[in-house]
JSON list of C-alpha atoms in Angstrom, two decimals:
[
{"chain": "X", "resi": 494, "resn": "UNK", "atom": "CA", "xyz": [-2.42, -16.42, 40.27]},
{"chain": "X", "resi": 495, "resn": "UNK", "atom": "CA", "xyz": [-2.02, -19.04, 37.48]},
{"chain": "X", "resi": 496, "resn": "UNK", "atom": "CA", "xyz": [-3.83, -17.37, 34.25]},
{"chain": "X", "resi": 497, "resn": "UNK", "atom": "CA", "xyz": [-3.18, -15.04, 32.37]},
{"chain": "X", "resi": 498, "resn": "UNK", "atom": "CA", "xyz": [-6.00, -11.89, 30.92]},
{"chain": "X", "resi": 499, "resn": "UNK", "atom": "CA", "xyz": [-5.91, -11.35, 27.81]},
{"chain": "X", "resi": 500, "resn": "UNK", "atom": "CA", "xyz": [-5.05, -7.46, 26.96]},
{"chain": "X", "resi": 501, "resn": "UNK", "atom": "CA", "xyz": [-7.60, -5.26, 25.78]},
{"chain": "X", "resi": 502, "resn": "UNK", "atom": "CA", "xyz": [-9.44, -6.66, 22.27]},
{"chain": "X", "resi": 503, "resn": "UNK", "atom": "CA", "xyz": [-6.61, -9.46, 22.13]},
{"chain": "X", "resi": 504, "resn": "UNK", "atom": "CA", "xyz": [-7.49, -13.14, 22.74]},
{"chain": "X", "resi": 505, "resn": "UNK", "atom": "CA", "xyz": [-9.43, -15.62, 20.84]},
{"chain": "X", "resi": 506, "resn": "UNK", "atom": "CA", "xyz": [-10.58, -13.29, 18.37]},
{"chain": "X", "resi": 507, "resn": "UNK", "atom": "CA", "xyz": [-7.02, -11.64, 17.87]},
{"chain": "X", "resi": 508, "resn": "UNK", "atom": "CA", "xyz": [-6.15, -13.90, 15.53]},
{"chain": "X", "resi": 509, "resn": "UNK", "atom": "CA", "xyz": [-8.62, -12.82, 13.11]},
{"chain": "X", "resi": 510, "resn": "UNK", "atom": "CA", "xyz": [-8.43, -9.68, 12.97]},
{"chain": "X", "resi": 511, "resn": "UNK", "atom": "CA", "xyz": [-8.35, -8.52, 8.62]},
{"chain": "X", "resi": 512, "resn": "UNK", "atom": "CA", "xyz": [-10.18, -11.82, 8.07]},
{"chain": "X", "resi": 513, "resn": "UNK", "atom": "CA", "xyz": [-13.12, -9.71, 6.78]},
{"chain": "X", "resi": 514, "resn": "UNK", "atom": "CA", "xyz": [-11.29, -7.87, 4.03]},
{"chain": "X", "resi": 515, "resn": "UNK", "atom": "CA", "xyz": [-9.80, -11.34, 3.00]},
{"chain": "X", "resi": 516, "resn": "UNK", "atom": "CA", "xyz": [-13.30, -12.58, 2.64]},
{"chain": "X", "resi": 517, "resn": "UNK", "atom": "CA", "xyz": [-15.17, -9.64, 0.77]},
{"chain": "X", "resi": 518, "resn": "UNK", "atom": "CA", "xyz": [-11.83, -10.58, -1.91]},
{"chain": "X", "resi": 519, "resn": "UNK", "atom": "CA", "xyz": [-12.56, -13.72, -2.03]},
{"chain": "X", "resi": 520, "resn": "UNK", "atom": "CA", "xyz": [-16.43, -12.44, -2.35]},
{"chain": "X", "resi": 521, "resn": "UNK", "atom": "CA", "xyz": [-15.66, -9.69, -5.29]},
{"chain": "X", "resi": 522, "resn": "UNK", "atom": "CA", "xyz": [-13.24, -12.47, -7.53]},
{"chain": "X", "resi": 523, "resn": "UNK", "atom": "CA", "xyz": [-16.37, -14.43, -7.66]},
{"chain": "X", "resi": 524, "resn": "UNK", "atom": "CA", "xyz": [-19.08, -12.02, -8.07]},
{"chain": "X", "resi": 525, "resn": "UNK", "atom": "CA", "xyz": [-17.65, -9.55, -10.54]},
{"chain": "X", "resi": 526, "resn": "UNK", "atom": "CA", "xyz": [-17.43, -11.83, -13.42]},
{"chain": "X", "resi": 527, "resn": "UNK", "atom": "CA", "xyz": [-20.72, -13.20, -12.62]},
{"chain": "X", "resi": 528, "resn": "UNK", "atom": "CA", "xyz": [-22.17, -9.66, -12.61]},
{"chain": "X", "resi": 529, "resn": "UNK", "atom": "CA", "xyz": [-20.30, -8.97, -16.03]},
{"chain": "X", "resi": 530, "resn": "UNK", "atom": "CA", "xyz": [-21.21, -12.04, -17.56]},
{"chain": "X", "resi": 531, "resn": "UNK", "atom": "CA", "xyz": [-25.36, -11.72, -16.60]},
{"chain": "X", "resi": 532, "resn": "UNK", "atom": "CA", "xyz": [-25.23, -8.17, -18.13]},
{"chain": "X", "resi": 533, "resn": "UNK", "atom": "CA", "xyz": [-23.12, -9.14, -21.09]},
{"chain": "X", "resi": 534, "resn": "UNK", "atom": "CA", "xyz": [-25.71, -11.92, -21.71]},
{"chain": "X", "resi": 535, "resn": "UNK", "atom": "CA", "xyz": [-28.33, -9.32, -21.12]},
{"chain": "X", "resi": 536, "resn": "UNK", "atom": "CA", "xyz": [-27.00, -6.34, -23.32]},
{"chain": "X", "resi": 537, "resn": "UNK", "atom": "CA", "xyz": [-26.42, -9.59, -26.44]},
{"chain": "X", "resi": 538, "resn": "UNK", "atom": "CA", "xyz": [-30.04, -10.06, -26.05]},
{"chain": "X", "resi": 539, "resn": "UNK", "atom": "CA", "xyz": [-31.24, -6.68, -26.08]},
{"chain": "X", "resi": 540, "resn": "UNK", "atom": "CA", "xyz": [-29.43, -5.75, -29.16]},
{"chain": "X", "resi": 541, "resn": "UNK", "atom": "CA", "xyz": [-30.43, -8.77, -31.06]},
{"chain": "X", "resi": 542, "resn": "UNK", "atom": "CA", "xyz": [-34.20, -8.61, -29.98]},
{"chain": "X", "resi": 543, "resn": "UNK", "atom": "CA", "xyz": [-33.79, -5.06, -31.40]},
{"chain": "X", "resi": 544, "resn": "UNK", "atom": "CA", "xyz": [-32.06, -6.09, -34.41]},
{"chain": "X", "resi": 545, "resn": "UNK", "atom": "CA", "xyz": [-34.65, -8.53, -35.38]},
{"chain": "X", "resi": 546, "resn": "UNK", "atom": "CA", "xyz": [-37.22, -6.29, -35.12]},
{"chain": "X", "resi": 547, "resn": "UNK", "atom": "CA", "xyz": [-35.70, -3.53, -37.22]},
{"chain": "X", "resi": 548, "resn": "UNK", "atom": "CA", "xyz": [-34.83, -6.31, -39.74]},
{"chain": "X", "resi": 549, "resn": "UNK", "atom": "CA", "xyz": [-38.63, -7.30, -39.83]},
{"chain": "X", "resi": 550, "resn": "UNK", "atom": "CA", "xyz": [-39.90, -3.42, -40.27]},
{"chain": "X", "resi": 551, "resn": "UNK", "atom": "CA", "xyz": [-37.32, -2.94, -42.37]},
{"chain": "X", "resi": 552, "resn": "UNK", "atom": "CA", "xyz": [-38.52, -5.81, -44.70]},
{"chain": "X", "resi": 553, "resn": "UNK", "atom": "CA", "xyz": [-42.05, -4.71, -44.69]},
{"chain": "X", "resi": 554, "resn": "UNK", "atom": "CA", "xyz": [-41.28, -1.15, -45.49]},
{"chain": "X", "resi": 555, "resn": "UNK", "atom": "CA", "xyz": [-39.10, -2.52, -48.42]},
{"chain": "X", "resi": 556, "resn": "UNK", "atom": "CA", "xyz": [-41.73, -4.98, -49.46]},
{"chain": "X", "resi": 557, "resn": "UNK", "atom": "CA", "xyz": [-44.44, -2.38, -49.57]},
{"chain": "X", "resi": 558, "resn": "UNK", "atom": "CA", "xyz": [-45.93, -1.86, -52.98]},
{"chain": "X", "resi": 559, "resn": "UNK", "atom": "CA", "xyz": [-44.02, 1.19, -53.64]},
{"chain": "X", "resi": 560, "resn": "UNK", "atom": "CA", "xyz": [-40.86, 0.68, -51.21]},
{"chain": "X", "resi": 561, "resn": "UNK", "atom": "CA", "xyz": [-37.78, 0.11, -52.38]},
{"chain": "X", "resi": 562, "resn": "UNK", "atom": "CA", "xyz": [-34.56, -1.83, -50.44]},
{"chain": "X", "resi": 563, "resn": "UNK", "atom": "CA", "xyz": [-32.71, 1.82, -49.92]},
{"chain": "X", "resi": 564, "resn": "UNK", "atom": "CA", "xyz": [-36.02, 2.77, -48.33]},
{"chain": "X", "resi": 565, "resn": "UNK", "atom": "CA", "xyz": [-36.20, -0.70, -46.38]},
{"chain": "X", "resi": 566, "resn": "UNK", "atom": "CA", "xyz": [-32.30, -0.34, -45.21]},
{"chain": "X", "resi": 567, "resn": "UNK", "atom": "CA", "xyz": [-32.88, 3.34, -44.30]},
{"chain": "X", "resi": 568, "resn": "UNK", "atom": "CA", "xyz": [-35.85, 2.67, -42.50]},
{"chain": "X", "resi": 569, "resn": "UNK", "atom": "CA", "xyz": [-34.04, -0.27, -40.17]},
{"chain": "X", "resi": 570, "resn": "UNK", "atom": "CA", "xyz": [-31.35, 1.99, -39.58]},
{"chain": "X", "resi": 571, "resn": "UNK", "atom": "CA", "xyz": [-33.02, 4.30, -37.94]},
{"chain": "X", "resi": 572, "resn": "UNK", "atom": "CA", "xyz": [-34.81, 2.20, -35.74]},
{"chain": "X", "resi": 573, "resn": "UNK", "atom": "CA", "xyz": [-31.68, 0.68, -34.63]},
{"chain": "X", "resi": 574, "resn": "UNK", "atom": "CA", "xyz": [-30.26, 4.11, -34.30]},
{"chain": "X", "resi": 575, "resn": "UNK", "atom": "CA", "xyz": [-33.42, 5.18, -32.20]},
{"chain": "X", "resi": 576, "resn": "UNK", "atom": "CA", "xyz": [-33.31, 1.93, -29.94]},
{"chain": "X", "resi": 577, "resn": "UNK", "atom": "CA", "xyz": [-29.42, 0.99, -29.03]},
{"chain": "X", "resi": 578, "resn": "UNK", "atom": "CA", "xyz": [-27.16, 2.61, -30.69]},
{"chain": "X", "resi": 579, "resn": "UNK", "atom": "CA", "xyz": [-26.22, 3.36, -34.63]},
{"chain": "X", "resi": 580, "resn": "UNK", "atom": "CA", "xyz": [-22.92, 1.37, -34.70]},
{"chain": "X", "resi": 581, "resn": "UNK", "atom": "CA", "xyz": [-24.96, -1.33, -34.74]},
{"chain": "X", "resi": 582, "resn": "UNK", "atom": "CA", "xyz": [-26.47, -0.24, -38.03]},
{"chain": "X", "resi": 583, "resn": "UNK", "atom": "CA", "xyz": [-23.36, -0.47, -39.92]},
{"chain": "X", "resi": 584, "resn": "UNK", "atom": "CA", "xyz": [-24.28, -3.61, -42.07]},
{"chain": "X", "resi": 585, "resn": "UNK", "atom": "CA", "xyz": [-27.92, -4.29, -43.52]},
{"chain": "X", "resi": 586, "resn": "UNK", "atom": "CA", "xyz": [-28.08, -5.94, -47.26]},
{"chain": "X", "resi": 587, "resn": "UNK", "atom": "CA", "xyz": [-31.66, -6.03, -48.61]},
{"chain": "X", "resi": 588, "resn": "UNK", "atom": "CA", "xyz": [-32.31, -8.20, -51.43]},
{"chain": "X", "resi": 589, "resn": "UNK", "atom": "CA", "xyz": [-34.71, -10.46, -52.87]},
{"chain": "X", "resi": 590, "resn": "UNK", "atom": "CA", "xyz": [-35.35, -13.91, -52.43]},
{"chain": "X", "resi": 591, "resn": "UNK", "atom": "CA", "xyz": [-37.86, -16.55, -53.21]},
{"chain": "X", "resi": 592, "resn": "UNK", "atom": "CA", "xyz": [-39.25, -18.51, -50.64]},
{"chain": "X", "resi": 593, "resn": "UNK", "atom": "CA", "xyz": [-41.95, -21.29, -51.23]},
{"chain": "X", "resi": 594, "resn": "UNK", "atom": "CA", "xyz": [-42.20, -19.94, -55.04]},
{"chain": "X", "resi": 595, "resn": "UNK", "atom": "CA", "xyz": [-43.26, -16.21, -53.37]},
{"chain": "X", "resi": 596, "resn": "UNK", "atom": "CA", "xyz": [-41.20, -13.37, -54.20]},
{"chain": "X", "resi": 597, "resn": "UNK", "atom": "CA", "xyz": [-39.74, -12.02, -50.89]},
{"chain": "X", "resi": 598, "resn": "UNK", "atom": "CA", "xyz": [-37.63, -9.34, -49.20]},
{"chain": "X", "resi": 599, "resn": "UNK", "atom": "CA", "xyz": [-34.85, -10.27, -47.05]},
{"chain": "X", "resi": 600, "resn": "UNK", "atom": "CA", "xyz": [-33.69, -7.83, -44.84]},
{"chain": "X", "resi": 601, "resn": "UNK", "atom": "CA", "xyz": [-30.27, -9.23, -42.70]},
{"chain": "X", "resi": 602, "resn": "UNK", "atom": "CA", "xyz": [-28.65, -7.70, -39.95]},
{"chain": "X", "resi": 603, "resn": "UNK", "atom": "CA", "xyz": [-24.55, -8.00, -39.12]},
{"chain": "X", "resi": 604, "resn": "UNK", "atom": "CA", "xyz": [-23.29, -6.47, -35.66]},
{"chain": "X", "resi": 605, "resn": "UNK", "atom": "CA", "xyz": [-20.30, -6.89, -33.08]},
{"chain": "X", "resi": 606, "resn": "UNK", "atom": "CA", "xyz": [-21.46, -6.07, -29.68]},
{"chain": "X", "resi": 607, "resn": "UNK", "atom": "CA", "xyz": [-18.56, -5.37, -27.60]},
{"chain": "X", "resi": 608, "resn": "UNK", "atom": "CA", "xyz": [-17.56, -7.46, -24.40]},
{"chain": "X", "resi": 609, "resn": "UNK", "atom": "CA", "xyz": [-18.09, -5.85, -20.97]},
{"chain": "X", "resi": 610, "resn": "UNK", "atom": "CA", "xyz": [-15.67, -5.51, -18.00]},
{"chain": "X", "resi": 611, "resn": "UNK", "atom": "CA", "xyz": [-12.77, -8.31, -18.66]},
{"chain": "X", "resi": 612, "resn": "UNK", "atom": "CA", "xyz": [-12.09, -7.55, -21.93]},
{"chain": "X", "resi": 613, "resn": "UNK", "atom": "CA", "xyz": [-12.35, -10.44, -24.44]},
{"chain": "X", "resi": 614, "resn": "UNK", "atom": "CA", "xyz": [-14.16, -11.27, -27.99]},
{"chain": "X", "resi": 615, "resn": "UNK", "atom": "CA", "xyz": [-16.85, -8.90, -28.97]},
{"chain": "X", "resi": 616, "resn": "UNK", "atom": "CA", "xyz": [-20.40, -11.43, -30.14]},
{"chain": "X", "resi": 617, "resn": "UNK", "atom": "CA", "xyz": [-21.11, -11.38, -33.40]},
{"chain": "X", "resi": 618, "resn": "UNK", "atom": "CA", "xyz": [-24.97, -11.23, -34.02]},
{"chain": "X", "resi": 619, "resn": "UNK", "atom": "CA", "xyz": [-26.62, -12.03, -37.26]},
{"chain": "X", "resi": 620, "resn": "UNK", "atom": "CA", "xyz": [-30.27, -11.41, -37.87]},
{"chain": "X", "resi": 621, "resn": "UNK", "atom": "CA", "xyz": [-33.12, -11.23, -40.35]},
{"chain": "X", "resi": 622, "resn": "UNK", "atom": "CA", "xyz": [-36.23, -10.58, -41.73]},
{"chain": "X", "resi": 623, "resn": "UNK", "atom": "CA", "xyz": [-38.64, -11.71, -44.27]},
{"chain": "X", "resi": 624, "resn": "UNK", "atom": "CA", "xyz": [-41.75, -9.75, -45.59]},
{"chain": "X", "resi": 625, "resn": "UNK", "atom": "CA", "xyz": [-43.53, -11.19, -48.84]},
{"chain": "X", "resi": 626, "resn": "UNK", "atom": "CA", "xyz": [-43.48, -9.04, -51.53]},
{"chain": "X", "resi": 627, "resn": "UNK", "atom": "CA", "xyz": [-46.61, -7.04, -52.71]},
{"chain": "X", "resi": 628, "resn": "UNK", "atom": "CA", "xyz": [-47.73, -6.93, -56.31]},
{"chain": "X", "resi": 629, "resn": "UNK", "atom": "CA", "xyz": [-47.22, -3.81, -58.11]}
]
């Protein structure tokens, strides 16, 4: 008679078949890098949230009446060693400072955290912390 069956799984849908493994690729190229770039945001702000605190108990320790900036430095260290990771404690430089005619210890932070995934610049985060000196 005049038409013709379609064989089997064949017929309009025939034509698509693979169609779903194009999409998920089309799916991932998207969604990877914005999965890599929320936790690389994420892991930036973590490690300076941590830095600035250790910079700020670092500061107090070294303000103390009898602390000292080895003391204050030492003391950061390890609670950036404790908290992320001691790479990032490579650079702290204590020293003091005068602000609004107060004597002052500055405790400042340097670290690279590393890109995720893609590859790329690492961030450079700077940080500090201020604790007003205590008479002797």
């Amino acid at each position: 008679m005049g038409g013709r069956r379609p064989r089997g799984r064949r017929g309009r849908a025939g034509g698509e078949r693979g169609a779903a493994v194009v999409d998920f690729v089309l799916v991932l190229v998207i969604l990877v890098p914005l999965v890599l770039g929320v936790l690389q945001v994420g892991l930036v702000l973590h490690v300076r949230n941590t830095l600035a605190s250790a910079a700020a108990e670092g500061a107090r320790v070294a303000a103390a009446q009898d602390g000292t900036a080895a003391q204050g430095a030492a003391y950061a260290r390890s609670l950036i060693d404790g908290a992320v990771s001691g790479e990032f404690a490579g650079d702290i430089d204590v020293r003091q400072v005068v602000i609004g005619g107060r004597p002052t210890v500055e405790v400042v932070i340097e670290a690279d955290v590393p890109a995720l995934g893609l590859g790329g610049p690492s961030v450079h985060v700077e940080v500090s912390g201020h604790a007003v000196k205590e008479p002797e």
